[in-house]
CSV table of C-alpha atoms in Angstrom, one decimal:
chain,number,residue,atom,x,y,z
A,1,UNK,CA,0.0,0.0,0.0
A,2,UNK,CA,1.7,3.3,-0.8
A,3,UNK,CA,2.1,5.4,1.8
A,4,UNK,CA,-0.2,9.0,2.4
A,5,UNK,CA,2.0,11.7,3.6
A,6,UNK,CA,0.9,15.3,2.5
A,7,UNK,CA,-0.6,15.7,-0.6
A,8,UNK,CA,-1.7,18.4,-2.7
A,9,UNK,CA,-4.1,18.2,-5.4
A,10,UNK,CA,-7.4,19.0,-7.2
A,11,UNK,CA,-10.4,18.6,-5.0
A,12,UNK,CA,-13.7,17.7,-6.9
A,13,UNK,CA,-16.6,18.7,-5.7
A,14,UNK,CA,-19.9,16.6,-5.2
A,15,UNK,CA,-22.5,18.1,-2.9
A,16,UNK,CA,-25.2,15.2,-3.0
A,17,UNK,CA,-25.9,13.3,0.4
A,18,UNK,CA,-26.4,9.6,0.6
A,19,UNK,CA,-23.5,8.3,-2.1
A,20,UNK,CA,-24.0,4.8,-1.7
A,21,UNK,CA,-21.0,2.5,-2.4
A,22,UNK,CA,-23.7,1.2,-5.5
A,23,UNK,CA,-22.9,5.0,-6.6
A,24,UNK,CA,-19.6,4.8,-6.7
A,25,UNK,CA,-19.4,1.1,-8.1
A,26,UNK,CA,-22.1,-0.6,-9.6
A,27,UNK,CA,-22.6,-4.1,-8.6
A,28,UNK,CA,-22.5,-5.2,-12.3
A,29,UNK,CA,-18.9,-4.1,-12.0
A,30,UNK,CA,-18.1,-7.1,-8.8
A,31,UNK,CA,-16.9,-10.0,-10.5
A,32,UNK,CA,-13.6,-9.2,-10.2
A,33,UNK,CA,-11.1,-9.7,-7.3
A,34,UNK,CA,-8.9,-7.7,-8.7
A,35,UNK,CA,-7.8,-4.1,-6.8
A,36,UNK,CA,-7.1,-2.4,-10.7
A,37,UNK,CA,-9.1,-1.4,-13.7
A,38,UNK,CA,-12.1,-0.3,-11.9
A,39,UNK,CA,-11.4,3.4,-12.0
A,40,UNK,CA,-12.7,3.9,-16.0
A,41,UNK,CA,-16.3,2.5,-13.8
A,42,UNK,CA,-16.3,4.6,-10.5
A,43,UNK,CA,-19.2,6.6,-10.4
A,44,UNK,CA,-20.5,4.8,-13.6
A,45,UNK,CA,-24.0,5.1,-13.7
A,46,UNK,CA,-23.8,9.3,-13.2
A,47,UNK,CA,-20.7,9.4,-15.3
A,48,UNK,CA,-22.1,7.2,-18.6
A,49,UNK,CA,-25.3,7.1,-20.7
A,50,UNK,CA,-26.4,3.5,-21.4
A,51,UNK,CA,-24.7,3.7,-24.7
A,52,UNK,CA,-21.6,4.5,-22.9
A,53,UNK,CA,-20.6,8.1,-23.8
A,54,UNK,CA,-19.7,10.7,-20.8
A,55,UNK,CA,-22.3,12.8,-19.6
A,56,UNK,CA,-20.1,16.2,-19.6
A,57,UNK,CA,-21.5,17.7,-16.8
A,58,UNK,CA,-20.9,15.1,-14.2
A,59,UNK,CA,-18.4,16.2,-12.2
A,60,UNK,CA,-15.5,13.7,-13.1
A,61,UNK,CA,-15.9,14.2,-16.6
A,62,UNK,CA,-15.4,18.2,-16.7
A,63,UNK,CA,-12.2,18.6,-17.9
A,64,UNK,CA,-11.1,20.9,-14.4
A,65,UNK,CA,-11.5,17.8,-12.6
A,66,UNK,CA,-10.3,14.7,-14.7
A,67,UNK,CA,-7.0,14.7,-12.1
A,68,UNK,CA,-9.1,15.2,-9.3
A,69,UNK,CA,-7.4,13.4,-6.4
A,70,UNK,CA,-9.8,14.7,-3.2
A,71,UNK,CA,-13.6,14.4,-3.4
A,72,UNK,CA,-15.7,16.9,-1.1
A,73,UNK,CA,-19.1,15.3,-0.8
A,74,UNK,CA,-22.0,15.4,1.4
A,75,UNK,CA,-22.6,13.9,4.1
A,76,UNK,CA,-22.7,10.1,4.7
A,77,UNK,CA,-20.4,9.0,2.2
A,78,UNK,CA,-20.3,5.5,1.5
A,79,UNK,CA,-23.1,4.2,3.1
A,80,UNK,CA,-25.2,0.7,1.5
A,81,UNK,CA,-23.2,-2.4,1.1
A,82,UNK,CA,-19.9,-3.0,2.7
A,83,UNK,CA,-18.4,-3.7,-0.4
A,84,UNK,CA,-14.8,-2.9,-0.7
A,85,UNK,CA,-14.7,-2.6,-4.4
A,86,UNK,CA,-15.9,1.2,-3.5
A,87,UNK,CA,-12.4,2.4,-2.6
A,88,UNK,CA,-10.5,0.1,-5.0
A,89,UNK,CA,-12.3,2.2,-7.5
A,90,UNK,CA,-11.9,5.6,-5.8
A,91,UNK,CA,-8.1,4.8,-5.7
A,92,UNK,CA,-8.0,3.2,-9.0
A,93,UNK,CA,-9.3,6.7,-10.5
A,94,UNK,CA,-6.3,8.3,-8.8
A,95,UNK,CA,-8.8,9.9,-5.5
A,96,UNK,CA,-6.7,9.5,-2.3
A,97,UNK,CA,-8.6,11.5,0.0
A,98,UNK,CA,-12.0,12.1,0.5
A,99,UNK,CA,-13.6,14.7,3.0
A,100,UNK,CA,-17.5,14.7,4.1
A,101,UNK,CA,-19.3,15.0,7.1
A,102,UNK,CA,-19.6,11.7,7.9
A,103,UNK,CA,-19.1,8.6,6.2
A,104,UNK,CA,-20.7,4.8,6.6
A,105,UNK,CA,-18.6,2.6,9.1
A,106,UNK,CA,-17.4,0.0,6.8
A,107,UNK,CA,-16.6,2.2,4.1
A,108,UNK,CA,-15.0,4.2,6.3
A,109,UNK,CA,-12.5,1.7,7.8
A,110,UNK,CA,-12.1,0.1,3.9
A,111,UNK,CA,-10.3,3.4,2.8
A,112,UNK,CA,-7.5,3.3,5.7
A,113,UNK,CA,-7.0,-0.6,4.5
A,114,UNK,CA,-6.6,0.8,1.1
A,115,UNK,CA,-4.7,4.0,1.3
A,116,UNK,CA,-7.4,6.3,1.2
A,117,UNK,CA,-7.4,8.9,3.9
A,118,UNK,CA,-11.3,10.3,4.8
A,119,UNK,CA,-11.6,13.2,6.6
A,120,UNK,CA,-14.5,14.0,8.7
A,121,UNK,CA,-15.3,17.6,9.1
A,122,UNK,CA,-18.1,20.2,10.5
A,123,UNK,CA,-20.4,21.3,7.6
A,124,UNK,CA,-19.1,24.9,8.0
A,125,UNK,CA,-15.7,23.6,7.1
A,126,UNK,CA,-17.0,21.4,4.4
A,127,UNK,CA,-19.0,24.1,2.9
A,128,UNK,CA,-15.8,26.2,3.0
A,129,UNK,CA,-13.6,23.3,1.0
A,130,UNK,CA,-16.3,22.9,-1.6
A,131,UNK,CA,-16.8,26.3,-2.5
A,132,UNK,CA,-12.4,26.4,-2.7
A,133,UNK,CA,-13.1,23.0,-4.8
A,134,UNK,CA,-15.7,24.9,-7.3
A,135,UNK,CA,-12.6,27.1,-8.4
A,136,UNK,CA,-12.0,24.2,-10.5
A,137,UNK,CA,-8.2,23.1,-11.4
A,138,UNK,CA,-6.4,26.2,-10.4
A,139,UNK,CA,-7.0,25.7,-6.9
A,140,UNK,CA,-5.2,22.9,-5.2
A,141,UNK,CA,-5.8,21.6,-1.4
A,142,UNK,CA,-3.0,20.3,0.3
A,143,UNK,CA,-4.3,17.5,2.4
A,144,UNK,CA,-1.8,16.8,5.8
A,145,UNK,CA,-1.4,14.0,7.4
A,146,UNK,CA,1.2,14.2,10.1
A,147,UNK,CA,0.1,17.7,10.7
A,148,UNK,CA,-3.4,16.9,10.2
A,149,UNK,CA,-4.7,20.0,8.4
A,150,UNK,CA,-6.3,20.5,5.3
A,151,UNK,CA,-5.7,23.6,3.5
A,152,UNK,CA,-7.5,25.6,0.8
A,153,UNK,CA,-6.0,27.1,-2.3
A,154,UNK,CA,-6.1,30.9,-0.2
A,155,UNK,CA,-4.5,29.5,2.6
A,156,UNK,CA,-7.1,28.5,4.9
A,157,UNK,CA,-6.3,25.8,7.4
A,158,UNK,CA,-8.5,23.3,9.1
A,159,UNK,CA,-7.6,20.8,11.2
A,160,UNK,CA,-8.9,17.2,11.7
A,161,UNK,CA,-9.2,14.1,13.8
A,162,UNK,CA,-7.5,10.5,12.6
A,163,UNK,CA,-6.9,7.5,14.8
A,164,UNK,CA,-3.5,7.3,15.7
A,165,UNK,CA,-3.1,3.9,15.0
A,166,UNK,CA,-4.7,4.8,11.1
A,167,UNK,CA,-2.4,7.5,11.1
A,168,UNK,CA,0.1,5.4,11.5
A,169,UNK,CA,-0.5,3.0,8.6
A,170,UNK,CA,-1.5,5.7,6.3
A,171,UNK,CA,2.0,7.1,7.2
A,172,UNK,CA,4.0,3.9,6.8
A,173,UNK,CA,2.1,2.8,3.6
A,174,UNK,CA,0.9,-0.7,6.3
A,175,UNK,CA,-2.1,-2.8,5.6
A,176,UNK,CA,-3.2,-5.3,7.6
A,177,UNK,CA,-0.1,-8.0,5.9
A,178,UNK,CA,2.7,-5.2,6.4
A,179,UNK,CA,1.0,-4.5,9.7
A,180,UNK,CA,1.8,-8.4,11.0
A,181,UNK,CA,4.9,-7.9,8.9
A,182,UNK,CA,6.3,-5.2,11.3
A,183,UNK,CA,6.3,-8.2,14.0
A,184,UNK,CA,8.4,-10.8,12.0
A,185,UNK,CA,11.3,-10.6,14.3
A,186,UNK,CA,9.4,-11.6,17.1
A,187,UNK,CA,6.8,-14.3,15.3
A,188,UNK,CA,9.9,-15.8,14.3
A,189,UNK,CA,11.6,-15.9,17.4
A,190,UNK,CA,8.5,-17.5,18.7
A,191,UNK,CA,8.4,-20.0,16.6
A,192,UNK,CA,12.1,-20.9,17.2
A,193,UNK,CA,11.1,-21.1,21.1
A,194,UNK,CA,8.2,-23.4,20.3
A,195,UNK,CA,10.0,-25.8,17.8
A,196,UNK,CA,12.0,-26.4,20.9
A,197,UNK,CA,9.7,-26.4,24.1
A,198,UNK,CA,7.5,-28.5,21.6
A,199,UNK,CA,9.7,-30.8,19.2
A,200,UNK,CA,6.5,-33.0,18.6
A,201,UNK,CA,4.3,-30.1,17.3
């Protein structure tokens, strides 16, 4: 997983409430186990006509936000199924952070296990970063993570909340293998000291 330290980038903005995880990944779109390809389907169904030609005023398919790598969105991002495919997609499209109001549980802890940072905020800050996010390509956020701020193309700083222990991951780039990596030393020693209390085992 690659690590999230501070980055800076194009924030797209997409007021609507409610964006279930059907929203931003169609179920059609499940087969797969695979973490890549399902960026050209996030947001499909908004994004596409049924013949399959963009629908230029989504948001993702204006030309100020192609790059986008924040989303601001409304609140209670993510809820509906717990299906993980939601942030593949987001992070297959290139979207590393994504700051609401408040977010569904299991989407919510499927981003840190996929390198997505969300950021819960008051409204009055979120309606601050979307309006800074409706300036379209020239302004950039800068999204940090060891400071934990967010701050808008004027200058504006916010700060937020993160688990420590997420904070950690996100910083070090650890899912939950590089997590029980980190405690190879001592698994191995372990083992060595059972092989030889227990021979038999």
């Amino acid at each position: 997983m690659d690590k999230f330290t501070t980055l800076t980038g194009i924030a797209a903005p997409m007021p609507l409430v409610n964006i279930d995880t059907d929203m931003i990944i169609p179920k059609q779109f499940l087969k797969t186990i695979q973490r890549s390809g399902l960026g050209k389907n996030l947001f499909d169904e908004m994004r596409y006509t049924q013949d399959g030609a963009e629908i230029p005023d989504f948001v993702l398919n204006q030309p100020a936000y192609r790059s986008a790598e924040i989303i601001v969105a409304g609140d209670n991002f993510g809820c509906g199924s717990s299906r993980e495919h939601a942030p593949w997609a987001l992070l297959d499209f290139g979207i590393r952070c994504v700051i609401s109001t408040s977010f569904a549980d299991i989407f919510y802890n499927n981003c840190f296990k996929n390198g997505i940072l969300p950021i819960v905020m008051p409204q009055e800050v979120v309606d601050v970063l979307m309006a800074d996010a409706r300036k379209g390509a020239n302004a950039r956020v800068t999204v940090d993570l060891e400071a934990q701020t967010v701050t808008t193309s004027d200058g504006q700083s916010f700060a937020f909340d993160v688990d420590s222990h997420r904070k950690h991951c996100l910083l070090n780039g650890l899912d939950d293998i590089g997590l029980t990596l980190e405690k190879a030393a001592a698994i191995d020693g372990f083992e060595a000291k059972a092989k030889t209390l227990r021979p038999w085992a």
